[in-house]
Amino acid sequence: MQHDPSRTSYYVGDEFYQSLVDSYADWQTDDSEITDPALRDTCRMLLDKEARLLDQNRLDDWLTLYVPECLYWVPATPHGGDPRTEIAVCFDDRRRIEDRIYRLQNEYAWSQRPLSRTARLITNVSAFSTKDPDTLMVRSTFLTNEFQAGDKRSYTGWYGHKLGFQNGGWKILVKQVNLIDCDQNLRNLSIIL
Amino acid sequence: MTPDDSFTSGITRPTGAQFDFNELIFEDRVHQSIYTEEAIFREEMRKVFGGVWVYLAHESQIPENDNFVASQLGLRPIIVVRDSTGRIRALYNRCTHRGSTVCRQQQGSAKSFVCPYHGWSYFNSGKISGVPWPDGYADDFSDPKYNLAQVPRVQSYRGFIFGTLNPDMPSLEDYLGGVKKPLDDWLDRHPGGKLSFCDANRLKFNGNWKLLYDNSADGYHVIFSHRSLLAMENRLNEADDEDKGMSYYKSSPDNAPFYVKVFENGHHYKDKRPAVDTSPGGLWAIEGPHPGMEHYEAIIRDKLGDKAGSVLDLASSEPVNINIFPNLHILGNHVQVSQPVSLTETDTTWWGTAVIDDKDELHGCVDAVNALRMRTQESFPNFGELDDLMNFEQIQAGLAGVEDEWVYMHRGLGIPDRIKRDTDGYLIGPPTDEVFLRETMQVYKRLMMNEPNLVIGREIEAAPD
Ligand code: FES
Ligand SMILES: [Fe+2]
């Protein structure tokens, strides 16, 4: 039976969690680092595009970079944790990302009224191969500056993107956002990182 | 030009360090200075945070002997430790030599704490164990004054650890009073009547700590402050029914079957269960969408058939708010702790809770229930609380207009037969009334008008209660 992941959440189950935990364990090894500049550049372009669309608040366009059964994950523990037994800052499947976007576009989402302006820097991009040739892991370092209602703040850390090659291009399967202060009390984290 | 008299009022804003709380707190209103005056905040850190029982930590954070977790009692840095003999203590994280913190980890296990500055060391009971090159002292350190200070009274109620510096406080159980009942009910819906903590959504806002407490049983704000959340949770509904989440607030909540109840000592309780179907599966039916919901629901229904409803309810939010003055809130499945950082800055940590099922009362479904619970619990801090916190920040900003002195909390006041008493004598009102806030402010006023006799412990052998 086919399910629309925008409406129902059948894919977030034991198997999904296990493969998530597995794919985020020990992936940044020296011998799996991709040295082909063209492939790395492809990854970098995808990350740059993602940052641009988020800075431009084009959230619906941003989501087209993701596969239907995707995940946006901001762990609350520095080691990433096991999301089956630990609360995360954000753990959004497709439907919940769409919820998040819906809310951000709702004029009564007070935490985002006025809307934040953001400027994201992404650097130190390294790509890593996996056992599956159609799956890559990408590590990058980010600094997201946010301005809202007279106040400037920033978030920093590193991203772990899991990419899949689908229909002739690379799409985002999972975005893991590792804030350096993910286990601290954070003020109005209502933007998408 | 003379101002129109009808638009003027006597400015009673106090100056200097002396505040007369009779002039600041009235039945229907409070003065803005209780949120904006540094001197009042400093007094609160003694008279409230120290003067009453303050929540410090949960026993599931220190399950074994020698486990510790960092906490605070007001602004005092505290180490809550289960010492080597199993006794729970709240040590001041302050070296008796020259004041450095002796523990800089959030959580861990330690038989002793060694000060990084000059190496004085302490057993996890707080007793001093040694100093480097003791020959350099004429003293032999047998005087208990060198032991770490500790909160002299530390007591637990069903896993929740509290401390007070005030020897005149009644026992913790007496302090909790009527609020024990909803707390018991909340715990008892889980197998074994217990829960464990499993990390947290950690938030903060630039506003006074009382703004959060003032909101804790407020059913008046829900439709307005959480408008985007309610819209979001119901966006995928079939047809026109809007029944997800807190939708029961939508039609005339003043006359709704649910209520707010006010206990002694500033504690209160909003019981929303009468507004929802609480037969098995009823809570699950009104949960908004969460990751993994349909997947695990199908598995649990498959496995348990008729019995699935009550198991799924354990993954759902319990529709209650249990507020324990001054810093502990139980809501949904969360244990929310608030922590003043400064006059205008407050941390609020939403601890997630997981079900423990030692006796397999959930028929092998406990992992599925917990996987669901993690996701249901992430929803409100992400999509609801942030809007409240923005509103608290904007109250703090608005209060900078200091000549406009009053903050009103008179909803429901003076309307005959609106507020009733239950058979135990506790006030009960509509969920949208500010009766809980008025009553809490009277408790706060009494506390602020009395200087408590605060003491610390050193004599670690003497058994505190
Ligand atoms: S301050 Fe701790 S040993 Fe000196
Ligand atoms: Fe709220």
mmCIF file of N, CA, C and O in Angstrom, chain B residues 129-183:
data_model
loop_
_atom_site.group_PDB
_atom_site.id
_atom_site.type_symbol
_atom_site.label_atom_id
_atom_site.label_comp_id
_atom_site.label_asym_id
_atom_site.label_seq_id
_atom_site.Cartn_x
_atom_site.Cartn_y
_atom_site.Cartn_z
ATOM 1 N N SER B 129 37.964 16.032 52.765
ATOM 2 C CA SER B 129 38.787 14.827 52.903
ATOM 3 C C SER B 129 40.264 15.165 52.940
ATOM 4 O O SER B 129 41.060 14.369 53.423
ATOM 5 N N GLY B 130 40.651 16.308 52.455
ATOM 6 C CA GLY B 130 42.071 16.645 52.547
ATOM 7 C C GLY B 130 42.413 17.938 51.838
ATOM 8 O O GLY B 130 41.642 18.419 50.997
ATOM 9 N N VAL B 131 43.565 18.491 52.204
ATOM 10 C CA VAL B 131 44.086 19.682 51.520
ATOM 11 C C VAL B 131 45.546 19.405 51.200
ATOM 12 O O VAL B 131 46.223 18.679 51.943
ATOM 13 N N PRO B 132 46.053 19.924 50.088
ATOM 14 C CA PRO B 132 47.462 19.695 49.755
ATOM 15 C C PRO B 132 48.394 20.342 50.788
ATOM 16 O O PRO B 132 48.113 21.447 51.252
ATOM 17 N N TRP B 133 49.462 19.663 51.122
ATOM 18 C CA TRP B 133 50.483 20.115 52.075
ATOM 19 C C TRP B 133 49.857 20.681 53.349
ATOM 20 O O TRP B 133 49.981 21.859 53.657
ATOM 21 N N PRO B 134 49.198 19.810 54.100
ATOM 22 C CA PRO B 134 48.496 20.280 55.300
ATOM 23 C C PRO B 134 49.435 20.862 56.358
ATOM 24 O O PRO B 134 48.987 21.624 57.227
ATOM 25 N N ASP B 135 50.730 20.521 56.279
ATOM 26 C CA ASP B 135 51.675 21.065 57.263
ATOM 27 C C ASP B 135 51.728 22.582 57.233
ATOM 28 O O ASP B 135 52.153 23.221 58.202
ATOM 29 N N GLY B 136 51.317 23.131 56.121
ATOM 30 C CA GLY B 136 51.324 24.586 56.006
ATOM 31 C C GLY B 136 50.186 25.259 56.765
ATOM 32 O O GLY B 136 50.076 26.485 56.756
ATOM 33 N N TYR B 137 49.326 24.454 57.364
ATOM 34 C CA TYR B 137 48.226 25.021 58.148
ATOM 35 C C TYR B 137 48.429 24.691 59.618
ATOM 36 O O TYR B 137 48.795 23.557 59.966
ATOM 37 N N ALA B 138 48.153 25.657 60.468
ATOM 38 C CA ALA B 138 48.168 25.405 61.909
ATOM 39 C C ALA B 138 46.912 24.627 62.318
ATOM 40 O O ALA B 138 46.828 24.109 63.429
ATOM 41 N N ASP B 139 45.968 24.543 61.406
ATOM 42 C CA ASP B 139 44.654 23.966 61.638
ATOM 43 C C ASP B 139 44.647 22.489 61.194
ATOM 44 O O ASP B 139 45.340 22.142 60.242
ATOM 45 N N ASP B 140 43.853 21.647 61.837
ATOM 46 C CA ASP B 140 43.808 20.244 61.376
ATOM 47 C C ASP B 140 42.550 19.911 60.560
ATOM 48 O O ASP B 140 42.320 18.753 60.223
ATOM 49 N N PHE B 141 41.756 20.897 60.254
ATOM 50 C CA PHE B 141 40.582 20.724 59.371
ATOM 51 C C PHE B 141 39.527 19.780 59.932
ATOM 52 O O PHE B 141 38.730 19.226 59.200
ATOM 53 N N SER B 142 39.551 19.571 61.232
ATOM 54 C CA SER B 142 38.495 18.735 61.811
ATOM 55 C C SER B 142 37.229 19.544 62.086
ATOM 56 O O SER B 142 36.163 18.988 62.312
ATOM 57 N N ASP B 143 37.354 20.839 62.048
ATOM 58 C CA ASP B 143 36.180 21.690 62.275
ATOM 59 C C ASP B 143 35.221 21.570 61.078
ATOM 60 O O ASP B 143 35.650 21.741 59.934
ATOM 61 N N PRO B 144 33.962 21.264 61.333
ATOM 62 C CA PRO B 144 33.020 21.109 60.205
ATOM 63 C C PRO B 144 32.857 22.352 59.348
ATOM 64 O O PRO B 144 32.294 22.274 58.255
ATOM 65 N N LYS B 145 33.364 23.477 59.810
ATOM 66 C CA LYS B 145 33.213 24.685 58.988
ATOM 67 C C LYS B 145 33.917 24.550 57.645
ATOM 68 O O LYS B 145 33.651 25.314 56.722
ATOM 69 N N TYR B 146 34.833 23.563 57.529
ATOM 70 C CA TYR B 146 35.535 23.374 56.248
ATOM 71 C C TYR B 146 34.811 22.417 55.307
ATOM 72 O O TYR B 146 35.200 22.256 54.161
ATOM 73 N N ASN B 147 33.785 21.729 55.829
ATOM 74 C CA ASN B 147 32.994 20.871 54.939
ATOM 75 C C ASN B 147 32.214 21.745 53.954
ATOM 76 O O ASN B 147 31.887 22.891 54.265
ATOM 77 N N LEU B 148 31.907 21.179 52.794
ATOM 78 C CA LEU B 148 31.072 21.931 51.849
ATOM 79 C C LEU B 148 29.759 22.307 52.524
ATOM 80 O O LEU B 148 29.188 21.504 53.276
ATOM 81 N N ALA B 149 29.308 23.509 52.252
ATOM 82 C CA ALA B 149 27.965 23.872 52.714
ATOM 83 C C ALA B 149 26.963 22.967 52.010
ATOM 84 O O ALA B 149 27.232 22.471 50.914
ATOM 85 N N GLN B 150 25.844 22.735 52.642
ATOM 86 C CA GLN B 150 24.794 21.990 51.945
ATOM 87 C C GLN B 150 23.415 22.464 52.358
ATOM 88 O O GLN B 150 23.239 23.096 53.398
ATOM 89 N N VAL B 151 22.479 22.185 51.486
ATOM 90 C CA VAL B 151 21.095 22.549 51.779
ATOM 91 C C VAL B 151 20.674 21.686 52.969
ATOM 92 O O VAL B 151 20.746 20.452 52.894
ATOM 93 N N PRO B 152 20.288 22.310 54.081
ATOM 94 C CA PRO B 152 20.084 21.528 55.297
ATOM 95 C C PRO B 152 18.884 20.600 55.238
ATOM 96 O O PRO B 152 18.837 19.609 55.944
ATOM 97 N N ARG B 153 17.906 20.934 54.404
ATOM 98 C CA ARG B 153 16.718 20.089 54.309
ATOM 99 C C ARG B 153 16.496 19.706 52.862
ATOM 100 O O ARG B 153 16.249 20.560 52.005
ATOM 101 N N VAL B 154 16.611 18.407 52.606
ATOM 102 C CA VAL B 154 16.391 17.868 51.268
ATOM 103 C C VAL B 154 15.399 16.727 51.418
ATOM 104 O O VAL B 154 15.615 15.823 52.224
ATOM 105 N N GLN B 155 14.308 16.785 50.698
ATOM 106 C CA GLN B 155 13.313 15.716 50.765
ATOM 107 C C GLN B 155 12.810 15.411 49.363
ATOM 108 O O GLN B 155 12.825 16.270 48.490
ATOM 109 N N SER B 156 12.372 14.168 49.182
ATOM 110 C CA SER B 156 11.813 13.757 47.889
ATOM 111 C C SER B 156 10.348 13.418 48.051
ATOM 112 O O SER B 156 9.938 12.891 49.085
ATOM 113 N N TYR B 157 9.613 13.688 47.012
ATOM 114 C CA TYR B 157 8.256 13.157 46.938
ATOM 115 C C TYR B 157 8.133 12.389 45.626
ATOM 116 O O TYR B 157 8.208 12.973 44.541
ATOM 117 N N ARG B 158 8.015 11.086 45.714
ATOM 118 C CA ARG B 158 7.841 10.195 44.561
ATOM 119 C C ARG B 158 8.830 10.506 43.428
ATOM 120 O O ARG B 158 8.454 10.596 42.260
ATOM 121 N N GLY B 159 10.084 10.682 43.817
ATOM 122 C CA GLY B 159 11.128 10.862 42.816
ATOM 123 C C GLY B 159 11.533 12.305 42.594
ATOM 124 O O GLY B 159 12.605 12.579 42.068
ATOM 125 N N PHE B 160 10.701 13.248 43.005
ATOM 126 C CA PHE B 160 11.010 14.665 42.812
ATOM 127 C C PHE B 160 11.745 15.187 44.056
ATOM 128 O O PHE B 160 11.206 15.121 45.159
ATOM 129 N N ILE B 161 12.944 15.703 43.854
ATOM 130 C CA ILE B 161 13.797 16.120 44.969
ATOM 131 C C ILE B 161 13.682 17.632 45.158
ATOM 132 O O ILE B 161 13.846 18.398 44.194
ATOM 133 N N PHE B 162 13.411 18.029 46.372
ATOM 134 C CA PHE B 162 13.280 19.449 46.703
ATOM 135 C C PHE B 162 14.240 19.792 47.834
ATOM 136 O O PHE B 162 14.619 18.923 48.617
ATOM 137 N N GLY B 163 14.573 21.066 47.939
ATOM 138 C CA GLY B 163 15.397 21.517 49.054
ATOM 139 C C GLY B 163 14.931 22.879 49.544
ATOM 140 O O GLY B 163 14.355 23.669 48.786
ATOM 141 N N THR B 164 15.158 23.125 50.838
ATOM 142 C CA THR B 164 14.914 24.461 51.377
ATOM 143 C C THR B 164 15.992 24.797 52.397
ATOM 144 O O THR B 164 16.552 23.902 53.035
ATOM 145 N N LEU B 165 16.270 26.073 52.519
ATOM 146 C CA LEU B 165 17.229 26.552 53.522
ATOM 147 C C LEU B 165 16.502 27.011 54.776
ATOM 148 O O LEU B 165 17.123 27.536 55.692
ATOM 149 N N ASN B 166 15.188 26.825 54.775
ATOM 150 C CA ASN B 166 14.382 27.426 55.825
ATOM 151 C C ASN B 166 13.949 26.380 56.849
ATOM 152 O O ASN B 166 13.095 25.544 56.555
ATOM 153 N N PRO B 167 14.505 26.423 58.063
ATOM 154 C CA PRO B 167 14.131 25.421 59.074
ATOM 155 C C PRO B 167 12.681 25.552 59.524
ATOM 156 O O PRO B 167 12.121 24.607 60.089
ATOM 157 N N ASP B 168 12.064 26.684 59.248
ATOM 158 C CA ASP B 168 10.680 26.890 59.687
ATOM 159 C C ASP B 168 9.644 26.360 58.700
ATOM 160 O O ASP B 168 8.444 26.407 58.971
ATOM 161 N N MET B 169 10.104 25.890 57.546
ATOM 162 C CA MET B 169 9.139 25.333 56.598
ATOM 163 C C MET B 169 8.573 24.027 57.148
ATOM 164 O O MET B 169 9.296 23.266 57.788
ATOM 165 N N PRO B 170 7.298 23.742 56.865
ATOM 166 C CA PRO B 170 6.774 22.417 57.220
ATOM 167 C C PRO B 170 7.459 21.351 56.361
ATOM 168 O O PRO B 170 8.277 21.686 55.498
ATOM 169 N N SER B 171 7.118 20.093 56.568
ATOM 170 C CA SER B 171 7.704 19.034 55.738
ATOM 171 C C SER B 171 7.317 19.263 54.273
ATOM 172 O O SER B 171 6.347 19.977 53.980
ATOM 173 N N LEU B 172 8.069 18.629 53.375
ATOM 174 C CA LEU B 172 7.748 18.768 51.950
ATOM 175 C C LEU B 172 6.306 18.329 51.671
ATOM 176 O O LEU B 172 5.574 19.001 50.944
ATOM 177 N N GLU B 173 5.911 17.215 52.252
ATOM 178 C CA GLU B 173 4.550 16.725 51.979
ATOM 179 C C GLU B 173 3.492 17.736 52.417
ATOM 180 O O GLU B 173 2.501 17.945 51.735
ATOM 181 N N ASP B 174 3.738 18.362 53.576
ATOM 182 C CA ASP B 174 2.781 19.376 54.023
ATOM 183 C C ASP B 174 2.818 20.597 53.111
ATOM 184 O O ASP B 174 1.795 21.225 52.849
ATOM 185 N N TYR B 175 4.013 20.937 52.639
ATOM 186 C CA TYR B 175 4.136 22.082 51.730
ATOM 187 C C TYR B 175 3.368 21.815 50.426
ATOM 188 O O TYR B 175 2.679 22.685 49.909
ATOM 189 N N LEU B 176 3.475 20.596 49.923
ATOM 190 C CA LEU B 176 2.779 20.264 48.677
ATOM 191 C C LEU B 176 1.261 20.239 48.894
ATOM 192 O O LEU B 176 0.501 20.709 48.053
ATOM 193 N N GLY B 177 0.843 19.697 50.024
ATOM 194 C CA GLY B 177 -0.579 19.715 50.370
ATOM 195 C C GLY B 177 -1.444 19.086 49.291
ATOM 196 O O GLY B 177 -1.170 17.999 48.789
ATOM 197 N N GLY B 178 -2.464 19.800 48.882
ATOM 198 C CA GLY B 178 -3.456 19.273 47.948
ATOM 199 C C GLY B 178 -2.910 18.920 46.579
ATOM 200 O O GLY B 178 -3.490 18.104 45.867
ATOM 201 N N VAL B 179 -1.781 19.516 46.190
ATOM 202 C CA VAL B 179 -1.266 19.268 44.842
ATOM 203 C C VAL B 179 -0.685 17.856 44.713
ATOM 204 O O VAL B 179 -0.444 17.366 43.607
ATOM 205 N N LYS B 180 -0.494 17.190 45.866
ATOM 206 C CA LYS B 180 -0.008 15.801 45.800
ATOM 207 C C LYS B 180 -0.993 14.917 45.035
ATOM 208 O O LYS B 180 -0.582 13.989 44.341
ATOM 209 N N LYS B 181 -2.268 15.204 45.177
ATOM 210 C CA LYS B 181 -3.278 14.340 44.552
ATOM 211 C C LYS B 181 -3.160 14.332 43.021
ATOM 212 O O LYS B 181 -3.018 13.264 42.423
ATOM 213 N N PRO B 182 -3.193 15.491 42.362
ATOM 214 C CA PRO B 182 -3.005 15.436 40.899
ATOM 215 C C PRO B 182 -1.628 14.893 40.496
ATOM 216 O O PRO B 182 -1.509 14.221 39.464
ATOM 217 N N LEU B 183 -0.623 15.154 41.313
ATOM 218 C CA LEU B 183 0.704 14.614 40.997
ATOM 219 C C LEU B 183 0.691 13.088 41.091
ATOM 220 O O LEU B 183 1.226 12.389 40.218
#
